[in-house]
XYZ file of C-alpha atoms in Angstrom:
751
model
C -11.970 -88.121 -5.699
C -8.183 -87.937 -5.815
C -8.351 -84.191 -6.429
C -10.811 -83.614 -3.584
C -8.558 -85.567 -1.248
C -5.573 -83.362 -2.191
C -7.546 -80.191 -1.534
C -8.760 -81.448 1.836
C -5.268 -82.632 2.793
C -3.677 -79.321 1.803
C -6.296 -77.403 3.785
C -5.666 -79.561 6.844
C -1.915 -78.944 6.549
C -2.341 -75.181 6.353
C -4.838 -75.083 9.212
C -2.752 -77.372 11.413
C 0.316 -75.198 10.784
C -1.673 -72.184 11.957
C -2.767 -74.002 15.119
C 0.695 -75.343 15.912
C 2.372 -71.978 15.593
C -0.426 -70.070 17.346
C 0.033 -67.389 14.713
C -2.167 -64.370 14.293
C -3.161 -65.275 10.742
C -6.655 -66.703 10.402
C -6.540 -70.451 9.803
C -8.465 -70.014 6.532
C -5.891 -67.596 5.105
C -4.778 -68.550 1.632
C -0.994 -68.280 1.996
C -0.546 -68.451 -1.763
C -2.391 -65.123 -2.034
C 0.788 -63.432 -0.778
C 2.761 -64.759 -3.767
C 3.348 -62.526 -6.787
C 4.785 -64.592 -9.684
C 5.560 -61.373 -11.573
C 8.367 -60.557 -9.120
C 11.579 -61.247 -11.006
C 10.018 -61.132 -14.477
C 11.531 -57.666 -15.002
C 15.126 -56.455 -14.747
C 17.575 -59.362 -14.866
C 15.481 -61.748 -12.754
C 14.616 -63.986 -15.739
C 11.652 -65.674 -14.027
C 8.393 -66.689 -15.718
C 4.827 -65.921 -14.554
C 3.156 -69.074 -15.860
C 1.478 -71.957 -14.078
C 3.251 -74.834 -12.370
C 3.100 -76.855 -9.149
C 5.950 -77.450 -6.672
C 8.818 -79.114 -8.573
C 6.358 -79.955 -11.364
C 7.249 -81.430 -14.736
C 5.427 -78.672 -16.648
C 5.751 -74.901 -16.581
C 3.017 -73.631 -18.899
C 3.778 -69.977 -19.538
C 3.542 -67.140 -22.083
C 6.269 -66.744 -24.690
C 7.083 -63.265 -25.998
C 9.163 -64.613 -28.880
C 12.230 -62.453 -28.255
C 15.710 -64.012 -28.255
C 17.688 -61.842 -25.862
C 19.343 -62.373 -22.476
C 16.516 -60.922 -20.409
C 14.044 -63.255 -22.161
C 15.791 -66.439 -20.958
C 12.517 -67.716 -19.482
C 10.631 -66.807 -22.660
C 8.954 -63.825 -20.966
C 9.945 -60.355 -19.784
C 7.666 -57.867 -18.064
C 8.820 -55.014 -20.317
C 7.162 -56.827 -23.226
C 3.485 -56.843 -24.202
C 3.488 -59.172 -27.197
C 2.901 -62.948 -27.191
C 3.491 -65.615 -29.823
C 1.987 -68.410 -27.734
C 2.100 -70.484 -24.577
C 4.743 -73.143 -24.040
C 4.965 -76.090 -21.664
C 8.575 -75.974 -20.476
C 10.216 -72.873 -18.985
C 13.413 -71.997 -17.126
C 13.221 -70.019 -13.887
C 15.826 -67.308 -13.642
C 18.687 -68.826 -15.613
C 21.441 -66.920 -17.395
C 21.091 -68.977 -20.578
C 17.850 -69.408 -22.513
C 16.348 -72.641 -23.779
C 13.109 -74.678 -23.647
C 9.812 -72.872 -24.490
C 8.817 -76.194 -26.082
C 5.460 -77.150 -27.652
C 3.892 -73.719 -28.239
C 0.093 -73.336 -28.467
C -1.564 -70.101 -29.617
C -5.339 -69.529 -29.819
C -6.538 -67.161 -32.530
C -9.716 -66.115 -34.344
C -8.315 -66.018 -37.887
C -6.857 -68.457 -40.398
C -3.154 -67.976 -41.163
C -0.742 -69.213 -43.783
C 1.952 -70.991 -41.766
C 4.191 -71.791 -44.725
C 6.462 -68.795 -44.159
C 9.587 -69.154 -42.017
C 9.565 -66.102 -39.704
C 13.028 -64.646 -39.175
C 11.919 -62.658 -36.135
C 8.855 -62.004 -34.039
C 7.888 -59.104 -36.264
C 7.131 -61.502 -39.119
C 4.947 -63.862 -37.047
C 1.466 -63.105 -38.358
C -0.538 -64.569 -35.467
C 1.254 -62.762 -32.617
C -0.933 -60.711 -30.315
C -0.488 -57.761 -28.002
C -1.714 -57.788 -24.408
C -1.935 -55.355 -21.515
C -0.625 -56.091 -18.032
C -3.921 -54.732 -16.696
C -5.585 -57.766 -18.246
C -2.993 -60.248 -17.000
C -3.016 -62.214 -13.750
C -0.757 -64.820 -12.137
C -1.106 -66.770 -8.910
C 0.605 -70.006 -7.875
C -0.661 -72.670 -10.283
C -2.644 -70.272 -12.491
C -2.026 -67.715 -15.246
C -4.450 -65.568 -17.268
C -4.075 -63.006 -20.039
C -6.373 -61.381 -22.604
C -4.998 -61.391 -26.151
C -6.085 -58.096 -27.690
C -5.497 -58.796 -31.380
C -7.612 -61.950 -31.385
C -9.967 -61.086 -28.491
C -9.211 -64.392 -26.743
C -8.949 -64.796 -22.992
C -6.306 -67.384 -22.099
C -6.215 -69.258 -18.798
C -3.583 -71.818 -17.856
C -3.184 -74.234 -14.965
C -1.368 -77.491 -14.406
C -0.934 -80.561 -12.279
C 2.375 -82.371 -11.805
C 2.412 -83.812 -15.344
C -0.621 -82.382 -17.179
C -1.232 -78.824 -18.413
C -4.701 -77.355 -18.887
C -5.531 -74.533 -21.312
C -8.842 -72.666 -21.328
C -9.471 -70.321 -24.252
C -12.572 -68.098 -24.223
C -13.349 -66.578 -27.611
C -15.518 -63.600 -28.459
C -19.045 -64.754 -29.245
C -19.419 -65.605 -32.912
C -15.675 -65.463 -33.652
C -13.850 -68.161 -35.509
C -12.050 -70.520 -33.100
C -8.668 -72.090 -33.794
C -5.419 -73.098 -32.129
C -1.991 -72.912 -33.729
C 0.603 -75.471 -32.639
C 4.144 -74.469 -33.566
C 6.975 -76.940 -32.962
C 9.538 -75.041 -35.017
C 9.472 -71.861 -32.914
C 12.557 -71.397 -30.771
C 14.114 -68.778 -28.509
C 17.687 -67.903 -27.614
C 20.112 -70.839 -27.884
C 17.456 -73.401 -28.865
C 16.925 -74.794 -32.392
C 14.467 -77.442 -33.575
C 16.153 -80.215 -35.575
C 13.299 -82.707 -36.058
C 9.619 -82.352 -35.223
C 6.351 -84.091 -35.972
C 2.613 -83.484 -35.545
C -0.076 -86.117 -35.965
C -3.849 -85.641 -35.846
C -4.830 -88.911 -34.188
C -8.581 -88.424 -34.112
C -11.114 -85.610 -33.955
C -10.116 -84.720 -30.383
C -6.413 -85.642 -30.185
C -3.079 -84.588 -31.610
C 0.390 -85.866 -30.719
C 3.965 -85.490 -31.826
C 7.503 -84.733 -30.803
C 10.103 -81.999 -30.865
C 13.823 -82.802 -30.977
C 16.103 -79.817 -30.529
C 19.622 -78.689 -29.828
C 20.747 -75.691 -27.853
C 21.931 -75.360 -24.296
C 20.597 -78.912 -23.991
C 22.323 -80.511 -26.959
C 20.019 -83.511 -27.219
C 16.540 -82.614 -26.038
C 13.649 -84.889 -26.982
C 10.100 -83.930 -26.003
C 7.032 -86.020 -26.875
C 3.524 -84.653 -26.377
C -0.146 -85.449 -26.629
C -3.049 -82.984 -26.477
C -6.789 -83.520 -26.293
C -9.416 -80.859 -26.921
C -12.884 -80.336 -25.497
C -14.386 -79.979 -28.978
C -13.973 -81.978 -32.160
C -11.407 -80.688 -34.627
C -13.551 -79.616 -37.593
C -10.648 -78.974 -39.921
C -6.878 -78.641 -39.787
C -3.836 -77.651 -41.797
C -0.448 -79.276 -41.269
C 2.850 -77.786 -42.437
C 6.350 -79.257 -42.640
C 9.282 -76.966 -43.452
C 6.987 -74.475 -45.139
C 4.965 -76.942 -47.174
C 1.263 -77.636 -46.676
C 0.607 -81.375 -46.315
C -2.516 -83.287 -47.332
C -2.296 -85.953 -44.662
C -2.816 -86.357 -40.927
C 0.884 -86.517 -40.009
C 3.899 -84.360 -40.879
C 7.594 -84.521 -40.081
C 10.352 -82.013 -40.651
C 12.841 -79.733 -38.960
C 9.983 -77.303 -38.353
C 6.344 -78.326 -38.296
C 3.204 -76.403 -37.429
C -0.540 -76.842 -37.495
C -3.690 -74.803 -37.279
C -6.696 -76.589 -35.810
C -10.242 -75.242 -36.277
C -13.214 -75.751 -33.945
C -16.990 -75.220 -34.088
C -17.910 -71.826 -32.610
C -21.586 -72.856 -32.478
C -20.799 -75.249 -29.625
C -19.872 -72.589 -27.086
C -17.276 -69.885 -26.649
C -14.674 -72.038 -24.892
C -12.041 -74.403 -26.198
C -10.144 -76.401 -23.580
C -6.939 -78.326 -24.149
C -5.243 -80.892 -21.963
C -1.535 -81.499 -22.664
C 1.012 -83.973 -21.307
C 4.694 -84.409 -22.157
C 7.361 -87.094 -21.858
C 11.067 -87.385 -22.617
C 10.495 -91.012 -23.636
C 7.548 -91.450 -26.018
C 4.052 -90.392 -27.042
C 2.761 -93.478 -25.253
C 4.348 -92.284 -22.006
C 2.920 -88.799 -22.556
C -0.546 -90.367 -22.808
C 0.142 -92.301 -19.629
C 1.142 -89.053 -17.910
C -2.336 -87.619 -18.464
C -4.406 -86.934 -15.381
C -7.498 -89.005 -14.787
C -10.405 -88.113 -17.083
C -12.557 -86.635 -14.312
C -10.089 -83.808 -13.670
C -11.206 -80.437 -15.052
C -9.612 -77.025 -15.430
C -11.260 -75.740 -12.252
C -10.540 -78.778 -10.085
C -6.920 -78.771 -11.271
C -6.565 -75.068 -10.525
C -7.909 -75.588 -6.999
C -5.675 -78.606 -6.463
C -2.632 -76.601 -7.600
C -3.530 -73.863 -5.128
C -3.814 -76.480 -2.395
C -0.421 -77.945 -3.267
C 1.132 -74.495 -3.119
C -0.497 -73.652 0.195
C 0.941 -76.838 1.663
C 4.397 -76.151 0.199
C 4.426 -72.531 1.344
C 3.307 -73.400 4.875
C 6.554 -75.218 5.697
C 7.676 -71.860 7.084
C 5.026 -69.499 8.454
C 6.062 -65.912 9.166
C 4.381 -63.204 11.198
C 4.766 -59.507 10.481
C 2.396 -56.534 10.226
C 4.166 -55.546 6.979
C 2.337 -57.155 4.054
C 5.101 -56.311 1.570
C 7.510 -58.462 3.596
C 5.044 -61.349 3.416
C 4.851 -60.898 -0.353
C 8.633 -60.930 -0.729
C 9.011 -63.912 1.614
C 6.271 -66.148 0.228
C 7.213 -65.306 -3.356
C 10.752 -66.343 -2.459
C 9.376 -69.576 -0.968
C 7.452 -70.057 -4.225
C 10.475 -69.481 -6.445
C 12.589 -71.777 -4.272
C 10.218 -74.668 -5.043
C 10.015 -74.365 -8.838
C 13.222 -76.304 -9.544
C 14.629 -78.894 -9.822
C 11.745 -80.172 -11.945
C 10.152 -83.606 -12.146
C 11.613 -85.457 -15.120
C 10.567 -89.104 -14.841
C 7.191 -90.202 -16.171
C 4.409 -91.823 -14.180
C 5.892 -95.248 -14.941
C 9.321 -94.052 -13.725
C 10.958 -93.935 -17.141
C 13.129 -91.063 -18.360
C 15.632 -90.445 -21.129
C 19.338 -89.915 -20.539
C 21.642 -87.781 -22.675
C 22.883 -90.854 -24.562
C 19.258 -91.696 -25.483
C 19.086 -94.708 -23.206
C 15.796 -95.068 -21.344
C 16.122 -95.874 -17.658
C 13.585 -96.308 -14.884
C 13.598 -94.463 -11.581
C 12.715 -97.241 -9.164
C 11.294 -96.002 -5.856
C 12.247 -92.401 -6.572
C 11.303 -89.483 -8.814
C 13.992 -88.330 -11.236
C 14.646 -84.582 -11.379
C 16.320 -82.353 -13.932
C 17.172 -78.632 -14.257
C 19.906 -78.844 -11.627
C 21.543 -75.401 -11.556
C 24.155 -76.626 -9.121
C 26.727 -73.787 -9.330
C 23.987 -71.594 -7.912
C 21.731 -73.827 -5.881
C 24.288 -75.721 -3.772
C 24.795 -72.525 -1.778
C 21.361 -72.058 -0.165
C 18.621 -73.613 -2.306
C 19.565 -77.226 -1.561
C 20.205 -76.588 2.153
C 16.768 -74.926 2.298
C 15.197 -78.005 0.718
C 16.606 -80.164 3.522
C 14.350 -78.100 5.794
C 11.197 -77.545 3.739
C 11.224 -80.554 1.372
C 13.468 -83.238 2.922
C 11.409 -86.014 1.326
C 12.550 -84.839 -2.130
C 16.260 -84.479 -1.376
C 17.250 -88.139 -1.660
C 15.405 -88.312 -5.002
C 17.498 -85.399 -6.244
C 20.666 -87.174 -5.124
C 19.518 -90.368 -6.847
C 18.931 -88.318 -10.000
C 22.541 -87.103 -9.853
C 23.742 -90.671 -9.402
C 21.696 -91.770 -12.436
C 23.479 -89.131 -14.508
C 26.791 -90.322 -13.040
C 26.085 -93.797 -14.390
C 26.340 -92.543 -17.982
C 29.704 -90.751 -17.794
C 31.170 -91.738 -14.412
C 31.273 -88.049 -13.520
C 28.713 -86.255 -11.373
C 26.613 -83.580 -13.091
C 27.617 -79.937 -13.323
C 24.380 -78.385 -14.671
C 21.753 -80.730 -16.102
C 18.984 -79.548 -18.397
C 16.431 -82.069 -19.618
C 18.968 -84.773 -18.667
C 21.691 -83.122 -20.766
C 24.993 -82.182 -19.178
C 25.543 -78.576 -20.170
C 28.892 -78.285 -18.327
C 27.855 -74.739 -17.512
C 29.824 -72.935 -14.797
C 32.704 -74.097 -12.635
C 33.234 -76.790 -10.010
C 31.328 -80.010 -9.322
C 28.738 -78.843 -6.847
C 26.588 -81.916 -6.816
C 29.303 -83.010 -4.360
C 28.362 -80.606 -1.514
C 24.665 -81.307 -2.124
C 25.260 -85.024 -1.543
C 27.372 -84.426 1.569
C 24.832 -81.972 2.978
C 22.035 -84.513 2.557
C 24.010 -87.327 4.168
C 25.172 -85.203 7.100
C 21.597 -84.194 7.798
C 20.467 -87.787 8.107
C 18.903 -88.176 4.671
C 19.597 -91.793 3.767
C 17.425 -92.626 0.757
C 20.428 -93.207 -1.518
C 23.427 -95.528 -1.701
C 26.104 -93.724 0.334
C 28.944 -95.932 -0.894
C 27.987 -95.340 -4.514
C 27.654 -91.626 -3.782
C 31.161 -91.517 -2.316
C 32.520 -93.433 -5.296
C 30.900 -90.845 -7.573
C 32.286 -87.932 -5.536
C 35.802 -89.370 -5.443
C 35.922 -90.431 -9.100
C 34.628 -87.048 -10.203
C 37.419 -85.207 -8.389
C 40.094 -87.676 -9.524
C 39.410 -87.358 -13.275
C 41.281 -84.958 -15.559
C 38.576 -82.889 -17.288
C 37.749 -79.221 -16.725
C 41.183 -78.318 -15.346
C 41.463 -81.076 -12.765
C 44.588 -82.418 -14.490
C 46.350 -79.115 -13.725
C 44.843 -78.857 -10.252
C 46.198 -82.285 -9.307
C 49.629 -81.597 -10.792
C 50.285 -78.139 -9.373
C 48.036 -78.053 -6.305
C 46.199 -75.143 -7.955
C 45.360 -74.150 -11.539
C 47.938 -71.853 -13.153
C 46.337 -68.895 -14.893
C 48.192 -69.528 -18.155
C 46.664 -72.997 -18.501
C 42.970 -72.245 -17.969
C 40.718 -69.197 -17.845
C 38.931 -68.483 -14.551
C 41.744 -70.302 -12.750
C 41.230 -68.592 -9.389
C 37.526 -69.316 -9.172
C 37.992 -72.901 -10.334
C 40.827 -73.536 -7.854
C 38.747 -72.197 -4.963
C 35.698 -74.228 -5.931
C 37.688 -77.440 -6.416
C 39.248 -76.900 -2.996
C 35.769 -76.718 -1.496
C 34.598 -79.790 -3.413
C 37.687 -81.624 -2.130
C 36.781 -80.712 1.425
C 33.320 -82.157 0.856
C 34.777 -85.416 -0.472
C 37.027 -85.548 2.601
C 34.086 -85.086 4.941
C 32.077 -87.804 3.185
C 35.098 -90.114 3.479
C 35.244 -89.342 7.186
C 31.545 -90.088 7.591
C 32.109 -93.498 5.971
C 35.303 -94.304 7.865
C 37.666 -93.967 4.896
C 40.655 -92.422 6.677
C 43.157 -92.462 3.812
C 40.713 -90.755 1.464
C 39.844 -88.278 4.207
C 43.455 -87.223 4.675
C 44.151 -87.062 0.933
C 41.235 -84.817 0.035
C 41.552 -82.723 3.200
C 45.098 -81.889 2.181
C 43.978 -80.980 -1.346
C 41.244 -78.741 0.090
C 43.963 -76.293 1.213
C 44.599 -75.258 -2.406
C 43.258 -71.783 -1.620
C 46.481 -71.127 0.295
C 48.439 -71.431 -2.951
C 46.703 -68.510 -4.661
C 46.343 -66.096 -1.726
C 48.440 -62.955 -2.102
C 49.052 -61.788 1.458
C 50.319 -58.397 0.298
C 47.132 -57.414 -1.519
C 44.730 -59.587 0.459
C 43.217 -61.064 -2.724
C 43.129 -64.456 -4.370
C 45.123 -64.038 -7.571
C 46.132 -65.903 -10.684
C 49.478 -67.622 -10.201
C 51.889 -68.886 -12.839
C 53.107 -72.448 -13.321
C 56.298 -71.613 -11.402
C 54.195 -71.313 -8.256
C 55.780 -67.953 -7.411
C 54.832 -65.119 -9.767
C 51.385 -63.527 -10.029
C 49.333 -62.605 -13.075
C 50.046 -58.919 -13.671
C 49.042 -56.164 -14.022
C 46.416 -56.648 -11.322
C 43.237 -54.630 -10.789
C 40.838 -56.174 -8.243
C 37.899 -54.327 -9.838
C 38.585 -55.613 -13.328
C 36.067 -57.916 -15.005
C 36.394 -59.707 -18.327
C 33.411 -61.947 -18.982
C 34.310 -65.658 -19.280
C 37.546 -65.217 -21.264
C 41.131 -64.202 -20.490
C 40.204 -63.782 -16.858
C 41.034 -65.373 -13.536
C 37.497 -65.019 -12.166
C 34.088 -66.372 -13.193
C 31.476 -63.660 -13.840
C 33.160 -61.311 -11.404
C 36.410 -59.888 -10.124
C 38.926 -60.361 -7.329
C 36.807 -58.416 -4.850
C 33.902 -60.814 -5.265
C 35.775 -64.118 -5.568
C 38.514 -63.834 -2.956
C 36.248 -64.923 -0.102
C 35.216 -68.359 -1.296
C 36.787 -70.496 1.396
C 33.594 -71.473 3.275
C 35.146 -74.670 4.616
C 38.122 -72.977 6.315
C 37.113 -69.437 7.267
C 39.191 -69.470 10.430
C 42.296 -70.381 8.432
C 41.437 -67.726 5.847
C 41.328 -65.194 8.687
C 44.714 -66.469 9.895
C 46.437 -66.037 6.540
C 44.958 -62.550 6.245
C 46.666 -61.688 9.509
C 43.911 -62.031 12.097
C 40.434 -60.850 12.893
C 40.998 -57.105 12.615
C 42.751 -57.159 9.242
C 40.269 -59.668 7.844
C 37.192 -57.788 9.090
C 38.596 -54.495 7.836
C 39.125 -55.896 4.360
C 35.711 -57.537 4.421
C 34.077 -54.271 5.454
C 35.861 -52.509 2.606
C 34.214 -54.928 0.165
C 30.874 -53.333 1.069
C 32.088 -49.713 1.261
C 34.464 -49.556 -1.718
C 33.212 -47.702 -4.793
C 31.041 -49.792 -7.105
C 33.096 -49.081 -10.214
C 33.775 -52.194 -12.294
C 36.631 -51.763 -14.764
C 37.262 -53.412 -18.120
C 35.909 -53.385 -21.663
C 33.969 -56.659 -21.354
C 32.383 -56.422 -17.900
C 30.227 -59.400 -16.991
C 26.519 -58.568 -17.157
C 26.082 -60.832 -14.141
C 27.734 -58.306 -11.806
C 24.554 -56.713 -10.474
C 23.044 -55.802 -7.127
C 26.158 -53.923 -6.085
C 26.769 -52.724 -2.541
C 30.306 -51.436 -2.870
C 32.022 -54.322 -4.666
C 29.679 -56.888 -3.113
C 27.470 -58.194 -5.954
C 24.298 -59.769 -4.623
C 22.944 -60.311 -8.127
C 25.374 -63.201 -8.617
C 25.887 -66.185 -6.364
C 29.620 -66.013 -5.481
C 28.860 -63.153 -3.093
C 26.001 -64.825 -1.251
C 27.887 -66.219 1.743
C 30.218 -63.286 2.327
C 28.219 -61.138 4.771
C 28.099 -64.051 7.203
C 31.896 -64.336 7.453
C 32.104 -61.493 10.003
C 30.737 -63.990 12.544
C 34.035 -65.874 12.389
C 36.061 -62.682 12.890
C 34.345 -61.860 16.203
C 32.302 -59.042 14.643
C 28.829 -60.589 14.287
C 27.148 -57.183 14.476
C 28.601 -56.487 11.019
C 26.967 -59.662 9.699
C 23.699 -58.434 11.200
C 24.086 -54.997 9.631
C 25.003 -56.146 6.123
C 22.534 -59.026 6.012
C 19.744 -56.556 6.776
C 21.088 -54.044 4.246
C 21.046 -56.709 1.546
C 17.494 -57.758 2.390
C 16.280 -54.162 2.404
C 17.950 -53.065 -0.831
C 18.096 -56.129 -3.077
C 14.506 -57.416 -2.868
C 11.160 -55.685 -3.451
C 7.626 -56.401 -4.648
C 7.948 -55.081 -8.212
C 8.703 -57.110 -11.364
C 12.251 -55.811 -10.872
C 12.255 -57.234 -7.362
C 15.343 -59.421 -7.777
C 18.782 -57.863 -8.222
C 20.028 -60.579 -10.577
C 19.175 -63.908 -12.172
C 16.929 -65.968 -9.891
C 18.958 -69.044 -10.909
C 16.434 -71.778 -10.180
C 15.747 -70.730 -6.610
C 19.096 -69.606 -5.209
C 18.367 -65.872 -5.133
C 15.113 -66.564 -3.334
C 16.532 -69.220 -1.011
C 19.054 -66.647 0.204
C 16.176 -64.393 1.221
C 14.054 -67.147 2.787
C 16.848 -68.235 5.096
C 18.349 -64.808 5.752
C 14.978 -63.285 6.590
C 14.421 -65.796 9.385
C 17.941 -65.124 10.677
C 19.860 -68.144 9.356
C 22.242 -68.846 6.468
C 24.384 -71.873 5.469
C 27.656 -70.012 4.873
C 29.311 -73.414 4.443
C 26.419 -75.166 2.713
C 27.608 -78.705 3.510
C 28.540 -78.141 7.144
C 25.146 -78.858 8.681
C 25.434 -75.465 10.385
C 23.606 -72.173 9.833
C 25.172 -68.823 10.659
C 23.086 -66.407 12.693
C 22.244 -63.209 10.850
C 19.440 -60.722 11.473
C 15.834 -61.996 11.517
C 13.378 -59.648 9.850
C 10.125 -61.168 11.170
C 8.611 -60.994 14.626
C 8.093 -64.731 14.415
C 8.928 -67.483 11.952
C 7.756 -71.042 12.487
C 9.457 -73.900 10.680
C 7.077 -76.845 10.442
C 9.093 -80.038 10.747
C 8.411 -83.762 10.358
C 6.766 -85.626 13.241
C 4.608 -82.561 14.036
C 7.557 -80.662 15.505
C 8.137 -76.946 15.090
C 11.163 -74.715 15.404
C 10.225 -71.127 16.172
C 12.457 -68.081 15.691
C 11.254 -64.984 17.515
C 12.656 -61.468 17.187
C 11.354 -59.185 19.925
C 11.319 -55.449 19.073
C 12.484 -56.093 15.480
C 11.881 -53.153 13.124
C 13.512 -51.211 10.308
C 15.931 -49.760 12.841
C 16.116 -52.612 15.343
C 18.140 -55.209 13.440
C 20.995 -55.776 15.889
C 20.854 -58.766 18.239
C 20.980 -57.677 21.871
C 20.562 -61.120 23.458
C 19.201 -64.563 22.686
C 17.893 -67.722 24.298
C 17.467 -71.216 22.900
C 14.659 -73.112 24.609
C 14.883 -70.703 27.528
C 18.648 -70.971 28.003
C 21.106 -68.190 27.239
C 22.375 -68.503 23.674
C 25.443 -66.591 22.496
C 26.702 -68.748 19.626
C 26.716 -67.307 16.110
C 25.665 -70.562 14.484
C 22.972 -73.178 14.905
C 23.070 -76.801 13.793
C 20.538 -78.529 11.582
C 20.229 -81.166 14.300
C 19.141 -78.513 16.801
C 16.472 -77.288 14.398
C 15.135 -80.821 13.868
C 14.752 -81.262 17.638
C 12.215 -78.438 17.633
C 12.111 -75.576 20.079
C 12.315 -71.805 20.220
C 15.187 -69.467 19.406
C 14.313 -66.093 20.918
C 16.156 -62.890 20.005
C 15.849 -59.452 21.546
C 16.633 -56.840 18.898
C 17.830 -53.247 19.225
C 19.033 -50.283 17.174
C 22.648 -50.414 18.324
C 25.102 -53.296 18.053
C 25.806 -55.351 21.157
C 29.508 -55.964 20.612
C 29.653 -58.462 23.442
C 27.077 -60.868 21.994
C 28.432 -63.684 19.831
C 32.111 -63.086 20.649
C 34.075 -66.317 20.939
C 35.231 -65.776 24.504
C 31.613 -65.183 25.535
C 29.891 -67.838 23.458
C 28.033 -70.773 24.868
C 25.259 -72.972 23.577
């Protein structure tokens, strides 16, 4: 009954969205049919094609078994070999981990005592063909050629469903491998127990990117287990439970009782008992779960409904909407419990705890997008950050399975919290949040001791000093704004003053942000703005001076001033896009991808830059370059993303930019106006309100704004507030093939 209710509710949501927006799509259209989960699985996208639900705990997906950068999710489209199907996957990250609890159906018995040193020595691996592979939101299917088994996967929020169809008369078995690992991950202690003829359970403790990851699982099968073999560290055991660094099992089933074997799997970070509690109700089946997952995705995708006669644009847009709602992932169990990095078990009371917070990436557009399409989840994400703060008294940098990875620079949970509070999201303790923000920026770790002492980070004291200084300056501005919101004047003034640190490292002669010495006068030399040295002996994080010198989203007008005014600033900004794309150095960062000139869309530091022309009184250049990026950096192939997806950021950029908006300063509560690509986009808001963005005459050539109205009144501003969107209404653009250099100019603007 619960499942039927979800399907009906999701259908009502989709149909009502169609009615409210008066769109031309039939009300019975399955929006999820526009999604292609294979987009981003090729190139450097690092996405996975497997089954999950919006922000779900499980991501059940194929594992190729290759430990290389482009296999960070466990899967790459260039590959056609599988070693199994795991239950946890990363979407688009630049570091690989997870791929936990691997199941592999097969039609032969194998000796699992050997310790494979590579995929080549895994005896039960199987080839597959992309022609016999399918993925839709909440569902994945592939035919394993070596064993002649058809694999289907689906999932609910906390329970995965496997459906294996064997060739008639073939032997039927499932291998469970807890020792298998990819990339940075390594199993340190595992266990498998055959509880009864239908049930197995166990755990997998590992170290890797997440240094202390503990996963407990339980699985039930549709048939009795006729026989089984259990292995621990290469030794066959004659009992129903094994423990070791690496354990594995092969379970055998009766082929006479039908061609299908179904498995139902649940996980927990806490215990096997909690994993059992996380199981769906017994009446749920593979088919009802698959339909429910489709319904959940249709509801999630319908938060923004776009209209265009170009189906490929719908595919890119709705796939981006899909990717933007894969992470963060649900981490707390049904009873609210979850494990922290120090192994303490805490309970999320009145909220859902989330993990996989890729904050260096997602604070830029992913989290602002969620305040529009999933505002009910935002306070839970903030509460999750505050729960992590409780353990170390520092806000998280990049959390993976509740572990602080300390990956990347800055403390960008801070702008996420400010953005939520400014937009009226109040489901968290604001005073505690401010305490966390302030204490985080007042501690000494990760270069803050130097930042506080010198007012910037000298290049001789810490690598990536320029990037870190710029990002700390922005975080300081966010703390100042939160202090202002809460009436803390002294804190406001203190952090506002610190947020001007970017002025200390700006070289007015070259126009770049540069590494400065401890004397506060001399620059790091020799200087080549195109030079990249990946993560060591460099002043910039995964980039160069061209890409990092523009990160002052909180004070763009002052940045323009210190450049020398609008014309000099805009000229230098234009040169970013038209300069040659040569990157110099012997250790160039692999993350510098998606190049347009020196602009690198494949990595997040560039994402706000095209929208800065608006502040220099040249909004037509923002319109031009935003459209160029959309047209050249996204497509419908597996190589459809120009860089790591990074847990939704790459896609969130497209979602917002394609409807004509972008949060250049992601904690400002404002969206810059760009160039809408759709004839009509309808944002479905709470309280049955809608905000509609129309673009009359828009086409491949007509991407310049000629004029605009907001709710029927002339609109010439180059930004729009979140508050205005929440009011509902219509923003109407008239588009043309030539720039209107009078629209959006400060002296002419009104709203």
